[in-house]
Coordinates of C-alpha atoms (C1' of nucleotides) in Angstrom, one line a residue:
Chain A
M18 CA 159.2 174.8 30.1
P19 CA 157.3 178.2 30.6
S20 CA 154.0 178.3 31.7
R21 CA 153.5 181.3 29.5
P22 CA 150.1 182.7 29.3
A23 CA 149.5 183.7 25.5
S24 CA 148.0 186.5 25.5
D25 CA 148.6 187.5 22.4
L26 CA 145.7 185.0 19.9
T27 CA 148.7 184.7 17.2
S28 CA 150.8 182.8 19.7
H29 CA 150.2 180.0 19.9
L30 CA 152.0 177.4 19.1
G31 CA 149.0 174.9 18.3
Y32 CA 148.1 177.5 16.1
W33 CA 151.2 177.0 13.7
L34 CA 151.5 174.0 13.6
R35 CA 147.5 173.4 12.4
H36 CA 148.3 176.5 9.9
V37 CA 151.1 174.6 8.5
S38 CA 149.7 170.9 8.5
N39 CA 146.7 171.5 6.8
H40 CA 148.8 173.2 4.1
V41 CA 151.4 170.0 3.9
S42 CA 148.1 168.1 3.7
H43 CA 146.3 169.7 1.5
A44 CA 149.2 169.6 -0.6
F45 CA 149.5 166.2 -0.5
A46 CA 145.9 165.5 -1.1
R47 CA 145.9 167.3 -4.7
K48 CA 148.9 165.3 -5.3
L49 CA 147.2 162.1 -4.4
E50 CA 144.0 162.9 -6.2
S51 CA 145.8 161.9 -9.0
R52 CA 146.1 158.2 -8.1
D53 CA 142.2 158.8 -7.2
V54 CA 143.5 158.1 -3.4
T55 CA 142.6 160.4 -0.6
V56 CA 144.3 161.0 2.5
A57 CA 142.3 158.7 4.8
E58 CA 143.0 156.2 2.3
W59 CA 146.4 156.1 2.0
V60 CA 146.5 156.3 6.1
V61 CA 144.8 153.0 6.0
M62 CA 146.5 151.5 3.1
R63 CA 150.3 152.5 4.8
E64 CA 149.1 150.4 7.6
L65 CA 147.6 147.8 5.7
Y66 CA 151.3 147.5 3.9
G67 CA 153.3 147.8 7.0
A68 CA 151.1 144.9 8.8
D69 CA 150.2 142.8 5.7
A70 CA 146.9 142.1 7.1
L71 CA 144.5 143.3 10.0
A72 CA 141.4 143.3 11.4
P73 CA 138.8 146.3 11.0
S74 CA 139.4 146.6 15.2
R75 CA 142.9 146.4 14.7
L76 CA 142.8 148.9 12.5
A77 CA 140.4 151.5 14.7
D78 CA 143.0 150.6 17.1
K79 CA 146.1 152.1 15.6
L80 CA 144.4 154.6 13.5
R81 CA 142.4 155.8 16.6
L82 CA 138.9 155.4 14.6
T83 CA 135.9 154.3 15.2
R84 CA 135.1 151.0 13.5
G85 CA 132.3 152.8 11.5
A86 CA 135.1 154.5 9.8
I87 CA 137.0 151.8 9.2
S88 CA 133.9 149.7 7.6
K89 CA 133.0 152.9 5.0
L90 CA 137.1 153.4 4.6
A91 CA 137.2 149.5 3.7
E92 CA 135.0 149.7 1.9
R93 CA 135.5 152.5 -0.6
L94 CA 139.0 150.7 -1.3
I95 CA 137.6 147.6 -1.6
A96 CA 135.3 149.3 -4.0
K97 CA 138.7 150.6 -6.2
G98 CA 140.3 147.2 -5.9
L99 CA 142.6 148.3 -3.7
V100 CA 141.6 146.1 -0.7
M101 CA 140.2 142.5 0.0
R102 CA 138.0 142.0 2.9
A103 CA 138.1 137.8 3.9
S104 CA 136.8 136.4 6.9
H105 CA 138.9 135.5 9.6
A106 CA 139.4 131.6 10.1
S107 CA 138.8 130.7 13.6
D108 CA 136.2 133.2 14.6
G109 CA 133.4 133.3 12.9
R110 CA 132.8 137.4 13.9
A111 CA 136.6 138.3 12.8
H112 CA 137.3 140.0 8.8
I113 CA 140.7 140.6 7.7
L114 CA 141.4 143.0 5.3
A115 CA 144.6 143.1 3.0
L116 CA 145.6 145.2 0.0
T117 CA 145.3 143.6 -3.0
T118 CA 148.1 142.7 -5.7
K119 CA 147.0 146.0 -7.4
G120 CA 147.0 148.0 -3.4
R121 CA 150.5 146.8 -2.8
G122 CA 151.8 147.5 -6.3
L123 CA 150.1 151.3 -5.7
I124 CA 152.1 152.1 -2.6
P125 CA 155.5 153.2 -3.8
K126 CA 153.8 155.2 -6.4
L127 CA 152.0 157.0 -3.2
A128 CA 155.0 157.1 -0.7
A129 CA 157.0 158.5 -3.9
L130 CA 154.5 161.5 -3.8
A131 CA 154.9 161.7 0.2
D132 CA 158.2 161.9 -0.3
Q133 CA 158.0 165.1 -3.0
N134 CA 155.8 166.6 -0.4
D135 CA 157.8 166.5 2.3
A136 CA 160.6 168.0 0.2
E137 CA 158.6 170.6 -1.1
F138 CA 157.7 171.7 2.1
F139 CA 161.2 170.6 4.7
D140 CA 163.7 170.6 2.7
H141 CA 165.1 173.6 3.3
L142 CA 165.3 173.1 6.7
T143 CA 169.1 172.6 8.4
S144 CA 169.1 168.5 9.7
Q145 CA 169.5 170.1 12.8
E146 CA 165.9 172.2 12.5
R147 CA 164.6 168.9 11.2
S148 CA 166.0 166.5 13.8
T149 CA 164.7 169.4 16.9
V150 CA 161.4 168.5 15.2
E151 CA 161.0 165.5 14.5
R152 CA 162.5 165.2 18.2
V153 CA 159.4 167.3 19.7
L154 CA 156.5 166.0 17.7
K155 CA 157.5 162.5 18.3
E156 CA 157.9 164.0 21.8
I157 CA 154.8 165.2 22.3
V158 CA 152.9 161.4 20.5
K159 CA 155.4 159.6 23.7
I160 CA 154.4 162.3 26.5
R161 CA 150.4 162.3 25.5
G162 CA 150.5 158.6 24.7
L163 CA 148.4 159.6 21.7
K164 CA 149.3 156.1 20.0
S165 CA 149.5 155.3 16.7
I166 CA 149.8 157.3 13.7
P167 CA 147.2 159.5 11.5
V168 CA 148.7 159.9 8.0
D169 CA 151.7 160.9 6.6
Chain B
M224 CA 169.3 170.6 3.4
P225 CA 169.8 166.8 2.6
S226 CA 167.4 165.7 -0.5
R227 CA 166.5 162.8 2.0
P228 CA 164.3 159.8 0.3
A229 CA 162.3 158.6 2.7
S230 CA 161.9 155.5 1.3
D231 CA 160.5 154.0 5.6
L232 CA 156.9 155.1 5.4
T233 CA 157.1 156.1 8.5
S234 CA 159.4 159.0 8.1
H235 CA 158.0 161.7 6.5
L236 CA 158.1 164.6 8.8
G237 CA 154.8 165.6 7.6
Y238 CA 153.6 162.3 8.7
W239 CA 154.5 163.4 12.3
L240 CA 153.3 166.9 12.0
R241 CA 149.8 165.7 10.8
H242 CA 149.4 163.5 14.0
V243 CA 150.4 166.0 16.7
S244 CA 148.2 168.3 14.8
N245 CA 144.7 166.7 14.5
H246 CA 145.8 165.7 18.3
V247 CA 146.0 169.2 19.5
S248 CA 143.3 170.4 17.2
H249 CA 140.9 167.7 18.3
A250 CA 141.7 168.5 22.2
F251 CA 141.2 172.4 20.8
A252 CA 137.7 170.9 19.8
R253 CA 137.0 169.5 22.6
K254 CA 137.7 172.4 25.0
L255 CA 135.4 174.4 23.2
E256 CA 132.6 172.3 23.2
S257 CA 132.2 173.5 26.5
R258 CA 130.7 176.9 24.9
D259 CA 129.5 175.4 22.2
V260 CA 131.8 176.8 19.4
T261 CA 133.5 174.8 17.2
V262 CA 137.4 175.6 15.8
A263 CA 136.7 176.8 12.4
E264 CA 133.7 179.2 14.3
W265 CA 136.7 180.4 16.6
V266 CA 138.6 180.9 14.0
V267 CA 136.4 183.3 11.9
M268 CA 135.6 185.3 15.5
R269 CA 140.1 185.9 16.3
E270 CA 139.8 187.0 12.8
L271 CA 137.0 189.4 13.4
Y272 CA 138.2 190.4 17.1
G273 CA 141.5 191.4 15.2
A274 CA 139.5 193.7 12.9
D275 CA 137.0 195.0 14.3
A276 CA 134.6 194.7 11.7
L277 CA 135.5 192.6 7.9
A278 CA 133.3 192.2 4.6
P279 CA 133.0 188.0 4.0
S280 CA 135.5 188.5 1.0
R281 CA 138.1 190.0 2.4
L282 CA 137.1 187.1 5.7
A283 CA 137.2 184.5 2.8
D284 CA 140.9 185.9 1.3
K285 CA 142.8 185.8 5.2
L286 CA 141.5 182.3 6.0
R287 CA 141.6 181.0 2.6
L288 CA 138.6 179.9 2.4
T289 CA 135.4 180.2 -0.2
R290 CA 132.9 183.0 0.6
G291 CA 130.5 180.3 0.5
A292 CA 132.5 178.6 3.3
I293 CA 132.7 182.0 5.4
S294 CA 128.5 182.2 4.8
K295 CA 127.6 178.9 5.6
L296 CA 130.1 180.1 9.1
A297 CA 128.8 183.6 9.7
E298 CA 125.1 182.1 9.7
R299 CA 125.9 179.7 12.1
L300 CA 127.6 182.8 13.7
I301 CA 124.9 185.0 13.6
A302 CA 122.9 182.3 14.6
K303 CA 124.0 181.6 18.1
G304 CA 124.4 185.6 18.3
L305 CA 127.9 185.9 18.6
V306 CA 128.5 187.5 14.9
M307 CA 126.3 190.1 13.7
R308 CA 125.9 191.4 9.9
A309 CA 125.3 194.8 8.2
S310 CA 124.9 196.2 4.5
H311 CA 128.2 198.5 3.4
A312 CA 127.2 202.0 3.5
S313 CA 128.1 203.2 0.2
D314 CA 128.5 199.9 -1.8
G315 CA 124.6 198.3 -2.2
R316 CA 126.5 194.9 -2.9
A317 CA 128.9 194.5 0.3
H318 CA 128.4 193.2 3.7
I319 CA 130.5 193.6 6.8
L320 CA 130.6 191.2 9.7
A321 CA 131.6 191.9 13.5
L322 CA 131.6 190.4 16.8
T323 CA 128.1 191.3 18.6
T324 CA 128.9 192.6 22.3
K325 CA 128.1 188.4 23.4
G326 CA 131.1 187.5 20.4
R327 CA 132.8 190.0 21.6
G328 CA 133.0 188.9 25.8
L329 CA 133.4 185.3 24.6
I330 CA 136.6 185.7 22.9
P331 CA 138.7 185.9 26.5
K332 CA 137.6 182.8 28.2
L333 CA 137.7 181.1 24.4
A334 CA 141.2 182.7 24.5
A335 CA 142.0 181.0 27.9
L336 CA 140.5 177.5 26.1
A337 CA 143.4 177.6 23.5
D338 CA 146.5 179.3 26.0
Q339 CA 145.3 176.3 28.2
N340 CA 145.3 173.6 25.5
D341 CA 148.8 175.0 23.9
A342 CA 150.2 174.4 27.8
E343 CA 148.8 170.8 27.8
F344 CA 150.5 169.9 25.2
F345 CA 154.2 171.9 24.2
D346 CA 154.7 173.7 28.2
H347 CA 157.3 170.8 28.9
L348 CA 159.4 172.1 25.9
T349 CA 162.4 173.3 26.6
S350 CA 162.3 177.5 25.6
Q351 CA 164.9 176.4 22.9
E352 CA 162.7 173.7 21.6
R353 CA 159.6 176.0 21.4
S354 CA 161.2 178.5 19.6
T355 CA 163.2 176.4 17.0
V356 CA 159.3 174.7 16.5
E357 CA 158.0 178.0 16.1
R358 CA 160.4 179.7 13.6
V359 CA 160.5 176.8 11.7
L360 CA 156.7 177.1 11.1
K361 CA 156.4 180.6 10.4
E362 CA 159.9 180.0 7.6
I363 CA 157.3 177.9 5.8
V364 CA 154.2 179.6 5.9
K365 CA 156.8 182.8 4.8
I366 CA 159.0 180.8 2.5
R367 CA 155.4 178.8 1.4
G368 CA 153.9 182.4 0.8
L369 CA 150.8 180.8 2.8
K370 CA 149.2 183.4 3.2
S371 CA 147.5 184.3 6.6
I372 CA 146.0 182.2 9.0
P373 CA 143.9 179.3 10.1
V374 CA 143.3 178.5 13.6
D375 CA 144.6 178.1 16.1
Chain C
dT217 C1' 125.8 138.6 27.6
dA218 C1' 129.8 140.2 25.5
dT219 C1' 132.5 140.9 20.6
dT220 C1' 133.3 142.0 16.2
dG221 C1' 131.6 144.2 12.1
dT222 C1' 128.4 146.8 9.4
dT223 C1' 124.9 149.6 8.0
dA224 C1' 121.8 153.9 9.0
dT225 C1' 122.6 158.5 10.1
dA226 C1' 124.1 162.5 11.3
dC227 C1' 126.9 167.0 11.7
dT228 C1' 130.8 169.8 10.2
dC229 C1' 134.3 171.5 7.0
dT230 C1' 134.8 172.5 2.9
dA231 C1' 134.2 172.9 -2.4
dT232 C1' 131.9 174.0 -6.5
dA233 C1' 128.5 176.1 -9.2
dA234 C1' 124.1 178.1 -9.6
dC235 C1' 121.7 182.4 -9.0
dT236 C1' 120.4 187.5 -7.0
dA237 C1' 121.6 192.2 -6.9
dT238 C1' 123.9 195.3 -7.8
dA239 C1' 128.1 198.3 -9.6
Chain D
dT245 C1' 129.9 192.3 -18.0
dA246 C1' 132.0 192.3 -13.3
dT247 C1' 131.7 191.6 -8.2
dA248 C1' 130.2 191.0 -4.1
dG249 C1' 127.2 187.2 -1.1
dT250 C1' 124.3 183.8 -0.8
dT251 C1' 122.2 179.0 -1.5
dA252 C1' 122.7 174.7 -3.1
dT253 C1' 124.2 170.9 -4.0
dA254 C1' 127.7 167.3 -3.4
dG255 C1' 131.9 164.2 -1.0
dA256 C1' 135.0 163.6 2.5
dG257 C1' 136.1 162.6 7.2
dT258 C1' 133.9 161.2 11.8
dA259 C1' 131.2 160.1 15.1
dT260 C1' 126.8 158.0 17.5
dA261 C1' 124.1 154.3 18.0
dA262 C1' 121.1 150.3 16.5
dC263 C1' 121.4 146.0 14.3
dA264 C1' 123.4 140.6 13.0
dA265 C1' 126.2 137.2 13.4
dT266 C1' 129.1 135.0 16.0
dA267 C1' 131.4 133.6 20.9

DNA sequence: TATTGTTATACTCTATAACTATA
DNA sequence: TATAGTTATAGAGTATAACAATA
């Protein structure tokens, strides 16, 4: 755990992390295009899939976005017929978001694209390397208290 | 090198990579704010610092951005007095971009912020973990032929 | 008055395409 | 006609703040 001054401008881990992450995301976005879904939309769908139905504010917490951002995303997903919005039974202020049948049916296809994308970039890693990277990334999330989820 | 079907939606490495990278970038962006510089601007400055002066098209290649994007970025940096634009000596079409004295003087300060940000997220790693992650990331860049540089 | 959502507004990042000035 | 740059336009992704309805 050295406190290493990265005097060389190209030596930062954050640099390489962003570099690779950007490319992985880009490649994934291109794959998602074939289904007319953006990465941000996929994140929301994926989250709803795991929870069945969620309040916008709950979603905002989990994804670390503002409620305004969630509203906009939800609006697009509703327009595409992938998500539905309903009023909460007992609290007149609250809403609930859930996948439609169409949205739910799309999940496996999008997940397959995620699998494919992951394979494209990480399949050549040894299982040792893979587990180290995965462990390190998850540790950082835990330590920093990065509550939840971004994308795939 | 298993061809692992990531049936679980949360099991993709790309997911964790993006998650951590987003947070590292965000934290860095907040630090850069104190100097009124964005991450994208820092990337350009950093590249110019390494090369002294570059044509916009050369910069676009290196950063994998379009020329239009570079123009816009350059415009902002020029407005901030951090970069200067000049005509090429022999080719009337070509331009050259370079850091101003002010821009050059800012580099060490921005680099210090990058160091600090890196330390914040990665200092707890063992040197073993650190080198594995760094090696894996760099390998991916090489294998995929991700030509150059993104950010820090 | 506090909370849940939505809407309005704005800015960064990036792309594509049209356009300008050389070569 | 091809190349280097810029400008115009657009859309994703977010944020902040103003606003509406309900608690």
